[in-house]
Short mmCIF file of C-alpha atoms and ligand atoms in Angstrom, two decimals:
data_model
loop_
_atom_site.label_atom_id
_atom_site.label_comp_id
_atom_site.label_asym_id
_atom_site.label_seq_id
_atom_site.Cartn_x
_atom_site.Cartn_y
_atom_site.Cartn_z
CA MET A 1 -38.80 -115.39 -11.40
CA GLU A 2 -37.80 -116.13 -7.80
CA ARG A 3 -38.78 -113.02 -5.87
CA GLN A 4 -36.26 -113.70 -3.13
CA ASN A 5 -33.47 -113.43 -5.70
CA VAL A 6 -34.82 -110.16 -7.01
CA LEU A 7 -34.80 -108.24 -3.75
CA VAL A 8 -31.44 -106.97 -2.54
CA GLN A 9 -31.37 -108.04 1.08
CA PRO A 10 -31.39 -105.27 3.74
CA GLU A 11 -28.05 -106.50 5.15
CA GLU A 12 -26.42 -106.12 1.74
CA LEU A 13 -27.75 -102.58 1.44
CA GLU A 14 -26.62 -101.80 4.97
CA HIS A 15 -23.19 -103.07 3.94
CA GLN A 16 -23.11 -100.45 1.17
CA ARG A 17 -23.60 -97.72 3.77
CA THR A 18 -20.33 -98.86 5.38
CA PHE A 19 -18.49 -98.13 2.10
CA GLU A 20 -20.05 -94.65 2.08
CA GLU A 21 -18.69 -94.15 5.59
CA LYS A 22 -15.22 -95.36 4.52
CA ILE A 23 -15.09 -92.95 1.58
CA LYS A 24 -16.31 -90.09 3.75
CA ALA A 25 -13.70 -90.87 6.42
CA MET A 26 -10.98 -90.99 3.75
CA PHE A 27 -11.86 -87.48 2.56
CA GLU A 28 -12.13 -86.18 6.12
CA SER A 29 -8.68 -87.50 6.97
CA ARG A 30 -7.32 -85.65 3.93
CA GLN A 31 -9.34 -82.56 4.88
CA ALA A 32 -10.67 -82.68 1.34
CA HIS A 33 -14.00 -81.20 0.23
CA PRO A 34 -14.71 -83.25 -2.87
CA ARG A 35 -17.24 -82.24 -5.50
CA ALA A 36 -19.20 -84.53 -7.83
CA CYS A 37 -21.08 -83.93 -11.05
CA VAL A 38 -23.77 -86.33 -12.29
CA ASP A 39 -24.61 -85.82 -15.96
CA THR A 40 -27.78 -87.73 -16.85
CA PHE A 41 -28.95 -88.51 -20.40
CA GLY A 42 -32.20 -90.03 -21.61
CA CYS A 43 -35.47 -90.93 -19.96
CA GLN A 44 -37.05 -90.15 -16.59
CA GLN A 45 -36.06 -93.56 -15.28
CA ASN A 46 -32.48 -92.47 -15.76
CA VAL A 47 -33.19 -89.15 -14.06
CA ALA A 48 -34.52 -91.12 -11.08
CA ASP A 49 -31.37 -93.29 -11.12
CA GLY A 50 -29.27 -90.11 -11.27
CA GLN A 51 -31.02 -88.85 -8.12
CA LYS A 52 -30.07 -92.07 -6.33
CA LEU A 53 -26.44 -91.67 -7.44
CA MET A 54 -26.47 -88.13 -6.08
CA GLY A 55 -27.94 -89.42 -2.82
CA MET A 56 -25.14 -91.97 -2.46
CA LEU A 57 -22.49 -89.37 -3.40
CA VAL A 58 -23.75 -86.98 -0.72
CA SER A 59 -23.58 -89.85 1.78
CA CYS A 60 -19.95 -90.37 0.67
CA GLY A 61 -19.17 -86.76 1.62
CA PHE A 62 -19.37 -85.10 -1.82
CA THR A 63 -21.08 -81.81 -2.54
CA LEU A 64 -22.77 -81.61 -5.93
CA THR A 65 -21.89 -79.38 -8.85
CA SER A 66 -23.20 -79.14 -12.39
CA GLU A 67 -19.73 -78.26 -13.75
CA PRO A 68 -17.69 -81.31 -14.83
CA ALA A 69 -14.52 -79.19 -15.05
CA GLU A 70 -14.60 -78.35 -11.34
CA ALA A 71 -15.63 -81.81 -10.14
CA ASP A 72 -13.39 -84.37 -8.45
CA LEU A 73 -15.73 -87.07 -9.69
CA VAL A 74 -17.85 -87.09 -12.84
CA ILE A 75 -20.57 -89.62 -13.59
CA LEU A 76 -21.99 -89.95 -17.09
CA ASN A 77 -25.34 -91.65 -16.56
CA THR A 78 -26.01 -92.78 -20.11
CA CYS A 79 -28.87 -93.73 -22.44
CA ALA A 80 -28.67 -96.38 -25.18
CA VAL A 81 -32.05 -95.98 -26.80
CA ARG A 82 -30.81 -94.19 -29.92
CA GLU A 83 -27.43 -93.80 -31.58
CA HIS A 84 -27.48 -90.03 -31.15
CA ALA A 85 -27.54 -90.37 -27.34
CA GLU A 86 -24.53 -92.69 -27.51
CA ASP A 87 -22.60 -90.33 -29.77
CA ARG A 88 -23.12 -87.50 -27.29
CA VAL A 89 -21.69 -89.59 -24.48
CA PHE A 90 -18.56 -90.45 -26.47
CA GLY A 91 -18.29 -86.73 -27.30
CA ASN A 92 -18.44 -85.89 -23.59
CA LEU A 93 -15.81 -88.51 -22.81
CA GLY A 94 -13.57 -86.81 -25.36
CA ALA A 95 -14.09 -83.45 -23.65
CA LEU A 96 -13.31 -84.98 -20.24
CA THR A 97 -9.86 -85.96 -21.51
CA HIS A 98 -9.00 -82.26 -21.24
CA THR A 99 -10.42 -81.73 -17.75
CA LYS A 100 -8.59 -84.83 -16.58
CA LYS A 101 -5.32 -83.39 -17.89
CA GLU A 102 -5.93 -80.38 -15.64
CA ASN A 103 -6.94 -82.58 -12.72
CA PRO A 104 -5.34 -86.06 -13.02
CA GLU A 105 -6.96 -87.14 -9.74
CA GLN A 106 -10.41 -86.72 -11.25
CA ILE A 107 -12.46 -89.93 -11.18
CA ILE A 108 -14.62 -90.60 -14.24
CA CYS A 109 -17.51 -93.06 -14.11
CA LEU A 110 -19.76 -94.32 -16.88
CA CYS A 111 -23.05 -95.94 -15.93
CA GLY A 112 -26.60 -96.37 -17.20
CA CYS A 113 -27.89 -98.32 -20.17
CA MET A 114 -24.87 -97.86 -22.48
CA ALA A 115 -22.57 -99.24 -19.82
CA GLN A 116 -24.56 -102.49 -19.78
CA GLU A 117 -23.91 -103.05 -23.50
CA PRO A 118 -20.86 -105.34 -23.93
CA ARG A 119 -20.01 -103.51 -27.18
CA VAL A 120 -19.71 -100.23 -25.28
CA SER A 121 -17.90 -101.48 -22.18
CA GLU A 122 -15.31 -103.21 -24.42
CA ARG A 123 -14.78 -99.98 -26.37
CA VAL A 124 -14.35 -98.01 -23.15
CA LYS A 125 -11.94 -100.63 -21.80
CA LYS A 126 -9.77 -100.43 -24.92
CA SER A 127 -9.99 -96.82 -26.05
CA TYR A 128 -10.92 -94.65 -23.05
CA PRO A 129 -8.33 -95.31 -20.35
CA LEU A 130 -9.42 -92.15 -18.56
CA VAL A 131 -12.60 -93.88 -17.39
CA ASN A 132 -12.10 -95.34 -13.89
CA LEU A 133 -15.41 -97.05 -13.25
CA VAL A 134 -18.04 -98.61 -15.53
CA PHE A 135 -21.24 -100.14 -14.13
CA GLY A 136 -24.64 -100.99 -15.57
CA PRO A 137 -28.12 -100.35 -14.13
CA HIS A 138 -28.00 -103.76 -12.42
CA ALA A 139 -25.09 -102.63 -10.24
CA LEU A 140 -26.41 -99.17 -9.31
CA TRP A 141 -27.14 -100.15 -5.72
CA LYS A 142 -23.52 -101.20 -5.12
CA PHE A 143 -22.03 -97.94 -6.39
CA PRO A 144 -20.48 -97.12 -2.96
CA GLU A 145 -18.60 -100.42 -2.92
CA LEU A 146 -17.42 -100.01 -6.52
CA LEU A 147 -16.27 -96.47 -5.85
CA TRP A 148 -14.38 -97.59 -2.76
CA GLN A 149 -12.64 -100.23 -4.91
CA VAL A 150 -11.55 -97.49 -7.30
CA TYR A 151 -10.12 -95.34 -4.50
CA GLU A 152 -8.52 -98.25 -2.71
CA SER A 153 -7.05 -100.20 -5.63
CA ARG A 154 -6.38 -97.29 -7.98
CA LYS A 155 -7.32 -99.75 -10.73
CA ARG A 156 -10.10 -99.49 -13.27
CA VAL A 157 -13.30 -101.24 -12.16
CA PHE A 158 -15.87 -102.77 -14.53
CA SER A 159 -19.15 -104.12 -13.13
CA VAL A 160 -21.19 -104.94 -16.19
CA GLN A 161 -22.19 -108.58 -15.72
CA ASP A 162 -25.39 -109.62 -17.42
CA GLU A 163 -27.50 -110.23 -14.32
CA HIS A 164 -31.20 -110.69 -13.85
CA GLY A 165 -31.67 -107.30 -12.27
CA THR A 166 -32.71 -106.51 -8.76
CA ILE A 167 -34.80 -104.22 -6.61
CA ALA A 168 -32.99 -102.26 -3.93
CA GLU A 169 -35.15 -100.33 -1.45
CA GLY A 170 -33.98 -97.45 0.67
CA ILE A 171 -31.11 -96.01 -1.40
CA PRO A 172 -30.70 -92.33 -0.40
CA VAL A 173 -32.12 -89.91 -3.00
CA VAL A 174 -31.36 -86.27 -3.80
CA ARG A 175 -34.57 -84.93 -5.33
CA GLU A 176 -34.99 -81.84 -7.41
CA LYS A 177 -36.12 -79.01 -5.15
CA GLY A 178 -39.62 -77.85 -5.92
CA VAL A 179 -42.85 -79.59 -6.64
CA LYS A 180 -42.07 -82.50 -8.97
CA ALA A 181 -40.89 -85.94 -7.97
CA TRP A 182 -40.35 -89.27 -9.74
CA VAL A 183 -41.09 -92.65 -8.22
CA SER A 184 -39.95 -95.85 -9.95
CA ILE A 185 -42.59 -98.49 -9.37
CA MET A 186 -40.96 -101.20 -11.46
CA TYR A 187 -37.80 -101.90 -13.39
CA GLY A 188 -36.98 -103.70 -16.63
CA CYS A 189 -39.07 -104.72 -19.59
CA ASN A 190 -40.30 -108.06 -20.97
CA ASN A 191 -41.66 -106.82 -24.27
CA PHE A 192 -38.75 -107.02 -26.69
CA CYS A 193 -40.13 -104.59 -29.22
CA SER A 194 -37.88 -105.47 -32.12
CA TYR A 195 -36.21 -102.02 -32.38
CA CYS A 196 -35.54 -101.55 -28.67
CA ILE A 197 -32.39 -102.16 -26.61
CA VAL A 198 -34.03 -101.59 -23.21
CA PRO A 199 -34.92 -105.22 -22.36
CA TYR A 200 -31.30 -106.20 -23.02
CA VAL A 201 -29.81 -103.59 -20.72
CA ARG A 202 -32.42 -103.23 -17.98
CA GLY A 203 -33.36 -106.88 -17.56
CA ARG A 204 -36.74 -108.51 -16.89
CA GLU A 205 -39.74 -106.78 -15.33
CA ARG A 206 -39.77 -106.61 -11.57
CA SER A 207 -42.26 -104.67 -9.49
CA ARG A 208 -41.61 -102.92 -6.22
CA ASP A 209 -43.67 -103.93 -3.26
CA PRO A 210 -46.95 -101.93 -3.23
CA GLN A 211 -46.43 -100.93 0.41
CA ALA A 212 -42.98 -99.50 -0.40
CA VAL A 213 -44.42 -97.45 -3.28
CA LEU A 214 -47.34 -96.22 -1.17
CA ALA A 215 -45.03 -95.23 1.67
CA GLU A 216 -42.77 -93.30 -0.72
CA VAL A 217 -45.65 -91.42 -2.33
CA ARG A 218 -47.12 -90.62 1.11
CA GLU A 219 -43.75 -89.23 2.22
CA LEU A 220 -43.45 -87.11 -0.91
CA VAL A 221 -46.94 -85.66 -0.49
CA GLU A 222 -46.18 -84.89 3.15
CA ALA A 223 -42.91 -83.22 2.09
CA GLY A 224 -44.88 -80.89 -0.20
CA TYR A 225 -44.35 -82.47 -3.63
CA LYS A 226 -47.42 -81.84 -5.77
CA ASP A 227 -46.72 -83.43 -9.12
CA ILE A 228 -45.61 -87.03 -8.74
CA THR A 229 -44.86 -89.29 -11.70
CA LEU A 230 -44.82 -93.07 -11.35
CA LEU A 231 -42.17 -94.58 -13.59
CA GLY A 232 -41.64 -97.88 -15.36
CA GLN A 233 -40.87 -99.00 -18.90
CA ASN A 234 -44.38 -100.40 -18.97
CA VAL A 235 -46.33 -99.49 -15.85
CA ASN A 236 -49.35 -101.41 -17.12
CA SER A 237 -47.68 -104.70 -16.32
CA TYR A 238 -46.96 -103.57 -12.74
CA GLY A 239 -47.68 -106.39 -10.31
CA ASN A 240 -47.67 -109.24 -12.83
CA ASP A 241 -44.52 -110.66 -11.25
CA LEU A 242 -45.80 -110.26 -7.68
CA ASP A 243 -48.42 -113.01 -8.02
CA ILE A 244 -50.69 -111.43 -5.43
CA GLY A 245 -53.51 -110.41 -7.76
CA TYR A 246 -52.55 -106.74 -7.43
CA HIS A 247 -52.09 -104.69 -10.60
CA PHE A 248 -51.47 -101.15 -11.77
CA PRO A 249 -55.07 -99.94 -11.43
CA ASP A 250 -55.07 -101.27 -7.84
CA LEU A 251 -51.92 -99.30 -7.09
CA LEU A 252 -53.36 -96.14 -8.61
CA ALA A 253 -56.58 -96.54 -6.63
CA ASP A 254 -54.63 -97.00 -3.38
CA ILE A 255 -52.36 -94.02 -4.05
CA ASP A 256 -55.43 -91.92 -4.78
CA LYS A 257 -56.60 -92.48 -1.19
CA ILE A 258 -53.55 -90.63 0.18
CA PRO A 259 -54.89 -87.30 1.44
CA GLY A 260 -53.41 -84.02 0.14
CA ASP A 261 -53.41 -81.65 -2.80
CA TYR A 262 -51.36 -83.28 -5.55
CA TRP A 263 -51.42 -84.83 -9.01
CA ILE A 264 -50.28 -88.34 -9.88
CA ARG A 265 -49.03 -89.11 -13.39
CA PHE A 266 -47.41 -92.22 -14.83
CA MET A 267 -45.29 -93.29 -17.77
CA SER A 268 -44.87 -95.22 -19.95
CA SER A 269 -47.88 -97.33 -20.80
CA HIS A 270 -47.90 -100.11 -23.34
CA PRO A 271 -51.20 -100.17 -25.28
CA LYS A 272 -51.28 -103.97 -25.27
CA ASP A 273 -51.56 -103.91 -21.46
CA ALA A 274 -53.68 -100.78 -20.97
CA THR A 275 -57.15 -101.84 -19.87
CA LYS A 276 -60.56 -100.24 -19.67
CA ARG A 277 -60.33 -100.80 -15.93
CA LEU A 278 -57.24 -98.57 -15.82
CA PHE A 279 -59.17 -95.77 -17.52
CA ASP A 280 -62.18 -96.30 -15.24
CA VAL A 281 -59.95 -96.02 -12.17
CA MET A 282 -58.34 -92.86 -13.58
CA ALA A 283 -61.75 -91.38 -14.34
CA GLY A 284 -63.02 -92.09 -10.83
CA SER A 285 -59.96 -90.78 -9.01
CA ARG A 286 -59.32 -87.41 -7.39
CA HIS A 287 -55.57 -87.17 -7.86
CA VAL A 288 -54.73 -89.06 -11.04
CA ALA A 289 -54.18 -86.45 -13.78
CA ARG A 290 -56.41 -86.81 -16.84
CA GLN A 291 -53.35 -87.27 -18.97
CA LEU A 292 -52.11 -90.31 -20.82
CA HIS A 293 -48.84 -90.98 -22.59
CA LEU A 294 -49.63 -94.02 -24.71
CA PRO A 295 -46.86 -94.76 -27.24
CA VAL A 296 -48.32 -96.05 -30.52
CA GLN A 297 -45.05 -96.12 -32.54
CA SER A 298 -46.81 -96.75 -35.87
CA GLY A 299 -50.26 -96.57 -37.44
CA ASN A 300 -49.69 -99.46 -39.84
CA ASP A 301 -50.56 -103.04 -38.90
CA ARG A 302 -47.71 -104.70 -40.80
CA VAL A 303 -45.14 -102.38 -39.21
CA LEU A 304 -46.71 -102.86 -35.77
CA ARG A 305 -46.38 -106.61 -36.24
CA GLU A 306 -42.74 -106.33 -37.31
CA MET A 307 -42.13 -104.11 -34.29
CA ASN A 308 -43.61 -106.88 -32.10
CA ARG A 309 -46.04 -104.42 -30.52
CA ARG A 310 -48.90 -106.94 -30.27
CA TYR A 311 -51.83 -104.60 -31.01
CA THR A 312 -53.40 -103.32 -34.20
CA ARG A 313 -54.22 -99.82 -35.33
CA GLN A 314 -57.89 -100.48 -34.66
CA GLN A 315 -57.24 -101.84 -31.16
CA TYR A 316 -55.25 -98.71 -30.38
CA LEU A 317 -58.00 -96.47 -31.68
CA ASP A 318 -60.64 -98.35 -29.67
CA LEU A 319 -58.53 -97.92 -26.56
CA VAL A 320 -58.04 -94.17 -26.90
CA ASN A 321 -61.66 -93.66 -27.86
CA TYR A 322 -62.75 -95.42 -24.68
CA ALA A 323 -60.27 -93.39 -22.60
CA LYS A 324 -61.52 -90.13 -24.12
CA ARG A 325 -65.13 -91.16 -23.52
CA VAL A 326 -64.68 -91.82 -19.81
CA MET A 327 -62.31 -88.86 -19.34
CA PRO A 328 -63.59 -85.87 -21.33
CA GLY A 329 -60.75 -83.39 -21.87
CA LEU A 330 -58.10 -86.13 -21.57
CA VAL A 331 -54.70 -84.92 -22.77
CA LEU A 332 -53.13 -87.59 -24.93
CA THR A 333 -49.50 -87.87 -26.05
CA SER A 334 -47.52 -90.58 -27.80
CA ASP A 335 -44.18 -91.79 -29.17
CA ILE A 336 -43.72 -92.43 -32.89
CA ILE A 337 -40.92 -94.07 -34.85
CA ILE A 338 -40.61 -93.17 -38.52
CA GLY A 339 -38.47 -95.22 -40.89
CA PHE A 340 -38.59 -98.62 -39.19
CA PRO A 341 -36.66 -101.10 -41.44
CA GLY A 342 -38.74 -101.93 -44.50
CA GLU A 343 -41.35 -99.23 -43.84
CA THR A 344 -42.72 -97.80 -47.09
CA GLU A 345 -43.94 -94.29 -47.70
CA ALA A 346 -47.55 -95.51 -47.70
CA GLU A 347 -47.01 -97.20 -44.34
CA ALA A 348 -45.43 -94.08 -42.88
CA MET A 349 -48.44 -92.11 -44.14
CA ASP A 350 -50.69 -94.56 -42.24
CA THR A 351 -48.95 -93.30 -39.13
CA VAL A 352 -49.59 -89.71 -40.20
CA SER A 353 -53.27 -90.49 -40.75
CA LEU A 354 -53.54 -92.18 -37.35
CA VAL A 355 -52.03 -89.08 -35.77
CA GLU A 356 -54.62 -86.94 -37.54
CA GLU A 357 -57.41 -89.26 -36.50
CA VAL A 358 -56.48 -89.39 -32.80
CA GLY A 359 -55.59 -85.71 -32.41
CA PHE A 360 -52.70 -86.06 -29.95
CA ASP A 361 -51.92 -83.00 -27.87
CA ALA A 362 -48.20 -83.57 -28.47
CA LEU A 363 -45.84 -86.23 -29.80
CA PHE A 364 -42.32 -87.47 -29.19
CA THR A 365 -41.11 -88.34 -32.67
CA PHE A 366 -38.03 -90.32 -33.64
CA ILE A 367 -36.38 -91.50 -36.81
CA TYR A 368 -35.52 -95.18 -36.43
CA SER A 369 -32.01 -95.75 -35.12
CA PRO A 370 -30.55 -99.27 -35.44
CA ARG A 371 -29.45 -100.72 -32.09
CA PRO A 372 -26.90 -103.51 -32.47
CA GLY A 373 -28.15 -106.73 -30.90
CA THR A 374 -31.85 -106.06 -31.54
CA LYS A 375 -33.93 -107.99 -34.07
CA ALA A 376 -34.74 -104.94 -36.20
CA ALA A 377 -31.08 -104.06 -36.62
CA GLN A 378 -30.77 -107.16 -38.83
CA MET A 379 -33.75 -106.37 -41.05
CA PRO A 380 -33.24 -104.96 -44.55
CA ASP A 381 -33.66 -101.20 -44.46
CA PRO A 382 -33.89 -99.96 -48.06
CA ALA A 383 -35.41 -96.47 -47.54
CA THR A 384 -32.86 -93.68 -47.61
CA ARG A 385 -32.31 -91.23 -44.79
CA ALA A 386 -33.59 -88.43 -47.07
CA GLU A 387 -36.85 -90.29 -47.70
CA LYS A 388 -37.32 -90.96 -44.00
CA GLN A 389 -36.65 -87.31 -43.25
CA GLN A 390 -39.41 -86.31 -45.69
CA TRP A 391 -41.94 -88.61 -44.01
CA PHE A 392 -40.79 -87.34 -40.64
CA ASP A 393 -41.22 -83.70 -41.72
CA LYS A 394 -44.73 -84.48 -42.93
CA LEU A 395 -45.56 -86.02 -39.55
CA LEU A 396 -44.22 -82.96 -37.73
CA GLU A 397 -46.17 -80.63 -39.97
CA VAL A 398 -49.43 -82.44 -39.22
CA GLN A 399 -48.71 -82.69 -35.49
CA ASN A 400 -47.59 -79.09 -35.11
CA ALA A 401 -50.81 -77.90 -36.75
CA MET A 402 -52.80 -80.16 -34.41
CA SER A 403 -50.95 -78.97 -31.29
CA ALA A 404 -51.43 -75.33 -32.33
CA LYS A 405 -55.15 -75.92 -32.91
CA LEU A 406 -55.69 -77.73 -29.60
CA HIS A 407 -53.72 -75.05 -27.76
CA ALA A 408 -55.68 -72.23 -29.42
CA ALA A 409 -58.90 -73.74 -28.07
CA TYR A 410 -57.69 -72.97 -24.51
CA VAL A 411 -57.58 -69.19 -25.16
CA GLY A 412 -60.20 -67.35 -23.11
CA LYS A 413 -60.69 -70.29 -20.75
CA THR A 414 -59.78 -70.46 -17.08
CA VAL A 415 -57.72 -73.50 -16.09
CA ARG A 416 -56.12 -74.75 -12.90
CA VAL A 417 -52.34 -74.95 -13.03
CA LEU A 418 -49.47 -75.87 -10.74
CA VAL A 419 -46.72 -73.23 -10.80
CA ASP A 420 -43.52 -75.24 -11.03
CA GLY A 421 -40.65 -72.93 -11.88
CA ASP A 422 -39.23 -69.96 -13.74
CA SER A 423 -39.67 -69.40 -17.44
CA ASP A 424 -37.05 -67.89 -19.75
CA ASP A 425 -39.62 -65.44 -21.17
CA PRO A 426 -39.33 -62.06 -19.33
CA ASP A 427 -42.95 -61.14 -20.13
CA PHE A 428 -44.19 -64.42 -18.66
CA PRO A 429 -41.64 -65.16 -15.93
CA LEU A 430 -43.27 -68.27 -14.45
CA SER A 431 -43.73 -71.73 -15.83
CA SER A 432 -46.68 -73.87 -14.83
CA ARG A 433 -48.46 -77.05 -15.88
CA THR A 434 -52.10 -77.90 -16.42
CA GLU A 435 -53.47 -81.18 -15.15
CA GLY A 436 -52.85 -82.48 -18.68
CA ASN A 437 -49.18 -81.43 -18.35
CA ARG A 438 -49.47 -78.65 -20.93
CA LEU A 439 -46.91 -75.89 -20.36
CA VAL A 440 -48.42 -72.50 -19.40
CA ARG A 441 -46.08 -69.52 -19.31
CA LEU A 442 -47.45 -67.18 -16.71
CA LYS A 443 -47.41 -63.58 -15.52
CA GLY A 444 -46.84 -63.26 -11.78
CA GLY A 445 -44.24 -63.28 -9.03
CA PRO A 446 -42.19 -65.92 -7.22
CA GLU A 447 -44.73 -66.09 -4.35
CA LEU A 448 -46.85 -68.27 -6.64
CA LEU A 449 -44.20 -70.99 -6.95
CA GLY A 450 -45.44 -74.38 -5.77
CA LYS A 451 -49.11 -73.30 -5.71
CA PHE A 452 -52.15 -74.54 -7.54
CA ILE A 453 -53.90 -71.48 -9.00
CA ASP A 454 -56.57 -70.61 -11.56
CA VAL A 455 -55.29 -68.79 -14.62
CA GLU A 456 -56.90 -67.25 -17.65
CA ILE A 457 -55.32 -68.39 -20.90
CA THR A 458 -54.57 -65.32 -23.01
CA GLY A 459 -52.46 -66.76 -25.84
CA SER A 460 -51.00 -69.91 -27.34
CA ASN A 461 -48.68 -71.40 -29.93
CA THR A 462 -47.62 -74.92 -30.95
CA TRP A 463 -45.53 -75.52 -27.86
CA ALA A 464 -47.09 -73.54 -25.01
CA LEU A 465 -50.00 -71.62 -23.56
CA TYR A 466 -49.72 -68.12 -22.07
CA GLY A 467 -51.78 -66.86 -19.19
CA GLN A 468 -52.34 -64.70 -16.14
CA PRO A 469 -53.65 -65.51 -12.67
CA VAL A 470 -57.36 -64.69 -12.23
N1 5AD B 1 -34.95 -95.95 -32.77
C1 5AD B 1 -35.76 -94.87 -32.65
N2 5AD B 1 -36.57 -94.67 -31.62
C2 5AD B 1 -36.57 -95.59 -30.63
N3 5AD B 1 -37.26 -95.66 -29.48
C3 5AD B 1 -36.88 -96.79 -28.84
N4 5AD B 1 -35.96 -97.45 -29.55
C4 5AD B 1 -35.74 -96.73 -30.67
C5 5AD B 1 -34.91 -96.90 -31.81
N5 5AD B 1 -34.11 -97.94 -31.93
C6 5AD B 1 -38.27 -94.68 -29.09
C7 5AD B 1 -39.65 -95.31 -28.95
C8 5AD B 1 -39.83 -95.34 -27.46
C9 5AD B 1 -39.07 -94.11 -27.03
C10 5AD B 1 -38.70 -94.05 -25.61
O1 5AD B 1 -37.92 -94.13 -27.83
O2 5AD B 1 -40.59 -94.46 -29.55
O3 5AD B 1 -41.19 -95.28 -27.08
FE1 SF4 B 2 -38.58 -100.85 -25.37
FE2 SF4 B 2 -40.96 -101.87 -26.07
FE3 SF4 B 2 -40.00 -102.26 -23.57
FE4 SF4 B 2 -40.83 -99.81 -24.30
S1 SF4 B 2 -42.12 -101.67 -24.16
S2 SF4 B 2 -38.92 -100.31 -23.21
S3 SF4 B 2 -40.23 -99.76 -26.48
S4 SF4 B 2 -39.12 -103.04 -25.50
#
């Protein structure tokens, strides 16, 4: 891939700022105080994109609200990874029909992965005339220009061309207040797992310049963020497209040299590209959390092959065993799909047995959802939904018991946590995270927010630990 073509040139980005100024001036001349609501679905990558949209909206003169009904502009920042996420977006569009009746001037935008699917943008074009602007992830950086077109032309704007995908540096960002921040280090995916829509909507892998990533992390640490997550569909192939002999472990090692009191996490990792060197760098670092999210998807070799995952059950086990050996106490989580087309009960139970064998701290579990346009969506899928649900329930039962057991082993121990927010439990009003990202509900007052402290774990269940400061 030609790197020159991948980077959005600084002049083009500067040009976008002029559209922000135009929109702002338009509102000022009307003495309007417009409000915008960004509703983000799906993964952390989308959350990070949502923060960029908010940054651009603020530069356009909007204040932000979480209430679509009171907003002059609503953005649905969508996810396409499973059908359920898509259904929710169409449900929300239905609800917005009512708010738009109340406020006909309201601008409605649809963006994110769903917007990049031709099937979806066609449906929106035909059946949802209330939507003013549709743009895919490739066009995110030119949102100010697209929005200006909407205001100026009063026509519907669709920017959903199937492009290669770009990298745009320096888009303004509105971050969550507090201690956590997300940093995209790369975009896109080259893996084409047969069930997955992501490579079709987010384009090919492209890595940000290491110096740009390092500068952003340094800024975040200096601004007081303490829990920073590096994002990419597959961070383990970071750098492959840069051709400078610089890879993900190199980036981690360089970030680790940034002085300060903070944790670095990353997600997601593809097992086929996770190396022993990565685990060695993690083990030798001061700031990289001893936590690994390593999606396995299935514990059966035939299913893994059909999924195009390019590793075997044994290779996965060898990898996690090595990681656990060099990082005692490593907290391990994973993604699992049950009911891939053609999966039998015995094959699903291979996944359950792998889960038992590894002893994950927690799992993100999904029932397979066909995504039109992917290879798996064309495979015969004879198992019924009820059968899949049974296998899924079995998996949950095994995992919940494992999580409860691993959590119970913390009771009586003292662990270091980062206090990151409020909890909804009045007896334990604070929420905090261990280095392994386990949730600890905590006794204590708001003065502890944003601090690393030692806590004694006094209780546990499947989902959380409970504790008090020592
Ligand atoms: N059906 C169900 N789960 C899916 N995932 C991705 N595509 C699908 C699909 N079509 C899951 C995978 C992935 C996670 C982000 O979502 O487990 O790791
Ligand atoms: Fe989808 Fe596989 Fe890429 Fe992950 S690695 S985004 S599951 S294609």
